[in-house]
Short mmCIF file of C-alpha atoms in Angstrom, two decimals:
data_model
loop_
_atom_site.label_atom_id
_atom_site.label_comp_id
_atom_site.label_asym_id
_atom_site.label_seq_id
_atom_site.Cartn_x
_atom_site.Cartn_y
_atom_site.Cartn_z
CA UNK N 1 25.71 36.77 82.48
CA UNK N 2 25.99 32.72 83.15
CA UNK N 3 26.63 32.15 86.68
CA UNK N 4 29.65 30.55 87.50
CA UNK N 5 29.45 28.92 90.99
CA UNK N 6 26.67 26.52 92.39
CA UNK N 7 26.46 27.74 95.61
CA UNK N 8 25.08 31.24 93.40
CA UNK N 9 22.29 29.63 92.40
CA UNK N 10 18.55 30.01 93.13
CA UNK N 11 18.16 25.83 92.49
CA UNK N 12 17.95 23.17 90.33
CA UNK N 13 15.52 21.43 87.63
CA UNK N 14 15.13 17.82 88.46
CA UNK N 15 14.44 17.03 84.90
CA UNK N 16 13.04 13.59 86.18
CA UNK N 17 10.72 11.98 83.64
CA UNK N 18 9.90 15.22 81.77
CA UNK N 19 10.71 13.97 78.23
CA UNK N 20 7.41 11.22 79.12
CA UNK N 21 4.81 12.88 80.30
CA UNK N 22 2.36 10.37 79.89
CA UNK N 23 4.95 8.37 82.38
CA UNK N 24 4.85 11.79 84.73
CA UNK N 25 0.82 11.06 85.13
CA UNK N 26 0.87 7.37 85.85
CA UNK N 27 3.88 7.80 88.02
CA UNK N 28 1.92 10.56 90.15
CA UNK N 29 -1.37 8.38 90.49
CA UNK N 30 0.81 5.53 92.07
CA UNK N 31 3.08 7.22 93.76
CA UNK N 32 0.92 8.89 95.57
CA UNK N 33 -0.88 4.99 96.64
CA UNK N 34 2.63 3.82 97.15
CA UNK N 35 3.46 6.85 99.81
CA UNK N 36 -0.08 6.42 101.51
CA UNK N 37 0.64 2.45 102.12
CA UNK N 38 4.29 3.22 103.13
CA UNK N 39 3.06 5.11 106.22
CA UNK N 40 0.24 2.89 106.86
CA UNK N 41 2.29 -0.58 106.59
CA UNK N 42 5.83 1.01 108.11
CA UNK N 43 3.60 3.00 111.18
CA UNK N 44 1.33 -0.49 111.78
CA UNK N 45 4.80 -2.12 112.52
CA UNK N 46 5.91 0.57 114.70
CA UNK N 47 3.01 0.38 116.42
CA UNK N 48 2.10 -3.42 116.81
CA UNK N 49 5.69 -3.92 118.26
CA UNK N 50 5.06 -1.49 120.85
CA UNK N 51 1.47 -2.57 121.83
CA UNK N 52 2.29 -6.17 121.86
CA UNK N 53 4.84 -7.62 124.78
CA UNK N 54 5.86 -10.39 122.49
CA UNK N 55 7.48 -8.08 120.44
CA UNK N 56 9.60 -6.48 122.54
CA UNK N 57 12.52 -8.44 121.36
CA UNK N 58 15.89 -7.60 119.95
CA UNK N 59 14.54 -8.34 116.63
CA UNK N 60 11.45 -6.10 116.60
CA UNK N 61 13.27 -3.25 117.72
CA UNK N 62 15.76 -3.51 114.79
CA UNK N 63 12.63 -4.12 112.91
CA UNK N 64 10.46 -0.99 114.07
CA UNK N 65 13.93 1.47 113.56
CA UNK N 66 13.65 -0.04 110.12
CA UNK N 67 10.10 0.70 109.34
CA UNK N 68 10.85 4.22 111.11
CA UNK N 69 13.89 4.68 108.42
CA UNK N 70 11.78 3.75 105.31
CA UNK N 71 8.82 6.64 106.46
CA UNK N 72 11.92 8.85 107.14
CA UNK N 73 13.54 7.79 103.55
CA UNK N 74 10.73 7.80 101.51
CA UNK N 75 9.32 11.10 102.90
CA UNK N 76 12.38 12.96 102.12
CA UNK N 77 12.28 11.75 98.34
CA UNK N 78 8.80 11.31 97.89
CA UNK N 79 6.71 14.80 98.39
CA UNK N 80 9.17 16.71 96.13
CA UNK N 81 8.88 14.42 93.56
CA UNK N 82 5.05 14.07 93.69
CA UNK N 83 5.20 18.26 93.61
CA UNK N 84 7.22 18.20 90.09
CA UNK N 85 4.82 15.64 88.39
CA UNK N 86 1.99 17.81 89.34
CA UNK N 87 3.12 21.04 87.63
CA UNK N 88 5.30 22.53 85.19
CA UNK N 89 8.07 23.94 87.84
CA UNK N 90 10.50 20.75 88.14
CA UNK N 91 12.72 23.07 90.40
CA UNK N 92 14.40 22.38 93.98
CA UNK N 93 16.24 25.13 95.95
CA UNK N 94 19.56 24.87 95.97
CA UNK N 95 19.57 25.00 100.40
CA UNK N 96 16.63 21.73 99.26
CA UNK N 97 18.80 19.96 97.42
CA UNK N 98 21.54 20.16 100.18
CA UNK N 99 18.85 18.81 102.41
CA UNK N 100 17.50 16.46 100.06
CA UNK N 101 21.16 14.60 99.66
CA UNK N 102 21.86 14.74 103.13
CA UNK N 103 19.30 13.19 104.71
CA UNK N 104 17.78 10.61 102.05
CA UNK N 105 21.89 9.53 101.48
CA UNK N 106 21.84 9.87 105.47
CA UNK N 107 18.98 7.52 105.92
CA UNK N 108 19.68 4.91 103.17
CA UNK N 109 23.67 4.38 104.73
CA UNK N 110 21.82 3.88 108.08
CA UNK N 111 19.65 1.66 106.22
CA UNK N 112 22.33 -0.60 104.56
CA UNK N 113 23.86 -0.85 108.11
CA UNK N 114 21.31 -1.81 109.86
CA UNK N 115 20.44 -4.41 107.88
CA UNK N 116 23.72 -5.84 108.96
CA UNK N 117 23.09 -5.76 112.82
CA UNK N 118 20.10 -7.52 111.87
CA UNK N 119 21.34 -10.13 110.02
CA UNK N 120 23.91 -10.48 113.84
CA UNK N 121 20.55 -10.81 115.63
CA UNK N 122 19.30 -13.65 113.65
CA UNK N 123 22.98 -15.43 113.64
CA UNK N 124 22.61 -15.02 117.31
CA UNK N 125 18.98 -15.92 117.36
CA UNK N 126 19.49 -19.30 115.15
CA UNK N 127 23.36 -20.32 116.06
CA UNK N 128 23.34 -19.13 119.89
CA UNK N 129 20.09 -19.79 121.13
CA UNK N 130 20.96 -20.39 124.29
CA UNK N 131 22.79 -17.03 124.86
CA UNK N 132 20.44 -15.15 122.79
CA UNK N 133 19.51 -12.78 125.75
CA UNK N 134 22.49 -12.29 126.95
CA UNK N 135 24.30 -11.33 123.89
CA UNK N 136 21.75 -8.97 122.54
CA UNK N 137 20.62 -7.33 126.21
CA UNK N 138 19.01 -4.29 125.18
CA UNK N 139 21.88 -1.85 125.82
CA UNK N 140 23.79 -3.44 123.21
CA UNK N 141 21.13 -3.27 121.02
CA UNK N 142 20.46 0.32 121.36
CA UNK N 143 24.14 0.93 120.87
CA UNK N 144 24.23 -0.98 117.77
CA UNK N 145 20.64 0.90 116.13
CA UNK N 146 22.13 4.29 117.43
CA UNK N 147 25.96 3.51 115.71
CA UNK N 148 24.09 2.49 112.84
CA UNK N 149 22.50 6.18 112.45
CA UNK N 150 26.15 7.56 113.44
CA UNK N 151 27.86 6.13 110.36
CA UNK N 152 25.12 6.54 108.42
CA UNK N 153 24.62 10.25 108.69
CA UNK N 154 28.67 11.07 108.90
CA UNK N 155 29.17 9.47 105.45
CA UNK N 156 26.03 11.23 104.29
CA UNK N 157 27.53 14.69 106.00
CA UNK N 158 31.25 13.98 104.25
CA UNK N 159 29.67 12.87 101.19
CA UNK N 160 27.46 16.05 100.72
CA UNK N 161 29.61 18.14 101.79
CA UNK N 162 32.42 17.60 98.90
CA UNK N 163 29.47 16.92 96.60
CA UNK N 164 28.32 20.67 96.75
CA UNK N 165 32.06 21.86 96.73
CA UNK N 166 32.26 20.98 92.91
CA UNK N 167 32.14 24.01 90.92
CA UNK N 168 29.37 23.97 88.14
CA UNK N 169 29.82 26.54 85.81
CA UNK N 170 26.56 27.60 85.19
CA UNK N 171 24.76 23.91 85.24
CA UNK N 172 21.83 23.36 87.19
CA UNK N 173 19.50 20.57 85.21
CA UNK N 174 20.07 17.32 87.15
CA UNK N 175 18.56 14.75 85.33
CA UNK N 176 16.91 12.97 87.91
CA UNK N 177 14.08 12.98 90.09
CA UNK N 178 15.88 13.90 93.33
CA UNK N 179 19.47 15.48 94.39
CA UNK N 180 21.49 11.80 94.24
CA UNK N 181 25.30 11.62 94.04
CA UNK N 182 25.71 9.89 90.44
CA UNK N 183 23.94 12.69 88.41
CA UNK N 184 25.47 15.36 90.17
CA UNK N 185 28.85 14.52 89.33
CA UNK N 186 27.92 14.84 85.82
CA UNK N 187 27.29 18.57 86.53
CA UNK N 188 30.22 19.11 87.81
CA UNK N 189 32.49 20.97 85.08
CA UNK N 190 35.99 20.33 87.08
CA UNK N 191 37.35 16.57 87.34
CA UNK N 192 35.58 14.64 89.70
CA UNK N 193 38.33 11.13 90.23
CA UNK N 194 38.40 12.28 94.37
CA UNK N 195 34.46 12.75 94.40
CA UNK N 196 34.27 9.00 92.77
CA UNK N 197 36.52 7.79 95.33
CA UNK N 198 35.27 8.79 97.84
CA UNK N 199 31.92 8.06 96.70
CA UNK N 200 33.09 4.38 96.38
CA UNK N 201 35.15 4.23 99.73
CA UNK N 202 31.87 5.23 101.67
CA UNK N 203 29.75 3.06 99.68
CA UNK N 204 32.53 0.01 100.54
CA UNK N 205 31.91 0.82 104.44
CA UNK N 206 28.12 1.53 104.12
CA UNK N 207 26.96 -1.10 101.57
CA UNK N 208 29.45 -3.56 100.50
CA UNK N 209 30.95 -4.14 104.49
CA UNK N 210 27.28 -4.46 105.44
CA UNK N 211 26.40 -7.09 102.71
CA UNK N 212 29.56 -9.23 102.96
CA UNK N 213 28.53 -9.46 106.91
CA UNK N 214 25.06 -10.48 106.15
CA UNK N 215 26.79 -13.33 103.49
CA UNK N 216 28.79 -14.29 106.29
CA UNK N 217 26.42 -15.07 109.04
CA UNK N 218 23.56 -16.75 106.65
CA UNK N 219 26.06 -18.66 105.67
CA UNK N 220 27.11 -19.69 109.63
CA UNK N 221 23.12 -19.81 109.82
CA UNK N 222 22.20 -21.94 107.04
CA UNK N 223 24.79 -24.57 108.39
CA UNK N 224 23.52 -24.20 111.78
CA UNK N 225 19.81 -24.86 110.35
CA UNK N 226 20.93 -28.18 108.29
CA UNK N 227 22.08 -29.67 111.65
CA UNK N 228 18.40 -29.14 113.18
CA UNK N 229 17.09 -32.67 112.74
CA UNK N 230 13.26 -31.55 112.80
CA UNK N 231 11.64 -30.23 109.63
CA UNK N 232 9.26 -28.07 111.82
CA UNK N 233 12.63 -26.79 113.48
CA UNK N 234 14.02 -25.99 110.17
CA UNK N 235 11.53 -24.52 108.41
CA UNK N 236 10.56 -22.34 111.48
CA UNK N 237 14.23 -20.64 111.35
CA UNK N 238 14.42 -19.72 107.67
CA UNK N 239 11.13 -18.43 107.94
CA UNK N 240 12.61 -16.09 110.62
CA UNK N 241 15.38 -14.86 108.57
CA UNK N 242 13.86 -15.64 105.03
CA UNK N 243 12.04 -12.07 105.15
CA UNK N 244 15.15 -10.45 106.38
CA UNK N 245 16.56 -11.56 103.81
CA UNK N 246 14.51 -10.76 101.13
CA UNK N 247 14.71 -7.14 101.74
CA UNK N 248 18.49 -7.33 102.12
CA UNK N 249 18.44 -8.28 98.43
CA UNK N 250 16.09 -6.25 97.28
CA UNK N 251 17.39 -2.99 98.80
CA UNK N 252 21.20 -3.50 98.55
CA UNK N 253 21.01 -5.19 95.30
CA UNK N 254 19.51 -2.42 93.46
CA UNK N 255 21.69 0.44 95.37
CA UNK N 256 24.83 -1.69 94.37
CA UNK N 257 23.73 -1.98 90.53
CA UNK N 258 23.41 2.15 91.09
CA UNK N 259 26.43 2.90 92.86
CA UNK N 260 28.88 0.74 91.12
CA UNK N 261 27.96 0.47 87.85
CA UNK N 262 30.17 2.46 85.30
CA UNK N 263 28.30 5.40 84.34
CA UNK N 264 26.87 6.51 81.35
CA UNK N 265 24.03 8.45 78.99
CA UNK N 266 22.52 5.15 78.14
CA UNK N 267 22.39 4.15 81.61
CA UNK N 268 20.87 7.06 83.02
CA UNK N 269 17.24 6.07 82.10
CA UNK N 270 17.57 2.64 84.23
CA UNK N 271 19.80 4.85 87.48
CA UNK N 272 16.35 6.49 87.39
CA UNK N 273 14.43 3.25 87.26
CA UNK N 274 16.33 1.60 89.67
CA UNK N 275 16.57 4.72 92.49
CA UNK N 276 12.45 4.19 91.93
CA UNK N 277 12.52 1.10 92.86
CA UNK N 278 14.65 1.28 96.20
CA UNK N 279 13.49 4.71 97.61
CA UNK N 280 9.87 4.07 97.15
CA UNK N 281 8.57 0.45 96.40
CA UNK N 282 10.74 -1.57 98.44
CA UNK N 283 10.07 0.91 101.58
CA UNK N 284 5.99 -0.17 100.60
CA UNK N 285 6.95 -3.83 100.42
CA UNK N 286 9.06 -3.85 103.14
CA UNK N 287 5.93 -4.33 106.20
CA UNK N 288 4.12 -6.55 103.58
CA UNK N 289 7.13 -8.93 103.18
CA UNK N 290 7.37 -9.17 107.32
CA UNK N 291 4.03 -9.46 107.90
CA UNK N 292 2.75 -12.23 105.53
CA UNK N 293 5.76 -14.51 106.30
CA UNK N 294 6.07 -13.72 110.02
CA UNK N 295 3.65 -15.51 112.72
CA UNK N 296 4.21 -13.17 115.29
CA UNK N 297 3.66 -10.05 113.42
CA UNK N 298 0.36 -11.37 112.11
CA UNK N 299 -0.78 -12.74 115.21
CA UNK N 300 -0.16 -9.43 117.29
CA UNK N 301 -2.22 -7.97 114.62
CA UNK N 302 -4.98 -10.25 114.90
CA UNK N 303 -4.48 -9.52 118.74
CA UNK N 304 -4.99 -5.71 118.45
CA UNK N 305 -7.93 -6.20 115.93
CA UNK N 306 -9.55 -8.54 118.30
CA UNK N 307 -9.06 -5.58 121.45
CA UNK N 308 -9.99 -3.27 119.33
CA UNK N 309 -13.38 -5.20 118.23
CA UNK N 310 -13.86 -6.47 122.01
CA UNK N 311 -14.03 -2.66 122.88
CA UNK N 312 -16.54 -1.70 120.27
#
């Protein structure tokens, strides 16, 4: 007899890339290189802005919760996924997929939003340079990282919570590679209009608030930056911001194009494409795009190499 309730199942199939399984082996080869070099670049920032006193600014520590969020992220998508290319059994527990949703949605809010404190650091960094220690005193900072992980997580709880409230009615293949609101609504056999609501109300708070205040103070930066007079002056600021925001655009651009495009079976292919590209290449990219454009990242790097070859 066809069971008739989610929460009565034994799990899911993440049907993923099954119908390509040539795609299934490539995907598992790099992967697998793409996790290894997330850890390594995401823990070398964690570490060289905790080993080197010039980091311990406003802006590193934003930066080093950020590499600590994209281990977090990718680790919770990651493993499973690398575990149904490398056998037949595409399945997830039904108590995983909970866990899944809760804390990769959980991580990526607290991702959008922090994105948006940092783009305040760098308005207060380029347009109040004067003040710039005493508006972001370290206190203030940690409140801001720790509110950040606050919103993040309650939107994830609220989300996941009326997400796994749907009745099914017997449907358990998710096509996708990991337990992501848009897909699951399409298992749901009961109307889902309050789900997509409230799907787009959190997403307005946790994305769209986030990236409107990031449009807002590059634009109060970039005007501040045309006044600088010296080329050296102004190059030196949008290189401090420029890879902030590159991964602003890269990482909210592709969750937007996820979240609020209109849904459909043609679509789904590129969903999957696109949640790829933001749960595990940009975390990879991320420490590459701060290191090669930022000074002080590289040359606290050079510093520890040096110690660590001075020791030896």
């Amino acid at each position: 007899m066809e069971q008739k309730n989610g929460s009565s199942f034994t799990g899911f199939i993440l049907l993923g890339f099954s119908d390509r399984p040539q795609l299934e082996l490539v995907l598992l080869g790099i992967l697998l290189i793409f996790y290894i070099f997330t850890l390594l670049g995401n823990t070398t920032i964690i570490a060289l802005s905790y080993l080197d006193p010039r980091l311990h600014t406003p802006m590193y520590f934003f930066l080093s919760n950020l590499s600590f969020l994209d281990m977090c992220y990718t680790t919770s998508i990651v493993p499973q996924f690398l575990v149904n290319l490398s056998g037949a059994d595409k399945s997830i527990s039904f108590g995983g997929c909970i866990v899944q949703m809760f804390i990769s949605l959980g991580l990526g809010c607290t991702e959008c939003i922090l994105l948006g404190v940092m783009a305040i650091d760098r308005y207060a960094a380029v347009c109040r340079p004067l003040h710039y220690t005493v508006i972001m005193h370290p206190r203030l900072c940690a409140l801001m990282a720790s509110a950040s992980w606050i919103i993040g997580f309650a939107n994830s709880l609220l989300q996941t919570v009326l997400i796994f409230l749907l009745p099914l009615c017997g449907r358990n293949k998710l096509d996708h590679f990991l337990c992501e609101i848009p897909p699951f609504l399409k298992l749901a056999c009961v109307d889902t209009t309050m789900n997509v609501y409230m799907t787009f109300f959190g997403s307005v708070i946790t994305l769209l608030t986030p990236v409107s205040l990031i449009m807002f103070s590059y634009g109060r930066i970039v005007r501040a930056v045309l006044r600088i007079k010296s080329t050296a002056g102004q190059r030196k600021a949008f290189g401090t911001c420029g890879s902030h925001l590159t991964v602003v655009s890269l990482f909210s651009g592709t969750a937007i194009s996820v979240y609020f495009q209109p849904s459909s079976s043609d679509s789904q292919d590129q969903e999957k494409f696109m949640s790829l590209f933001y749960t595990v290449i940009i975390p990879m990219t991320n420490p590459l795009i701060y290191t090669l454009r930022n000074r002080d990242v590289k040359g606290a790097m050079k510093k520890v190499l040096w110690k660590d070859s001075d020791s030896r």
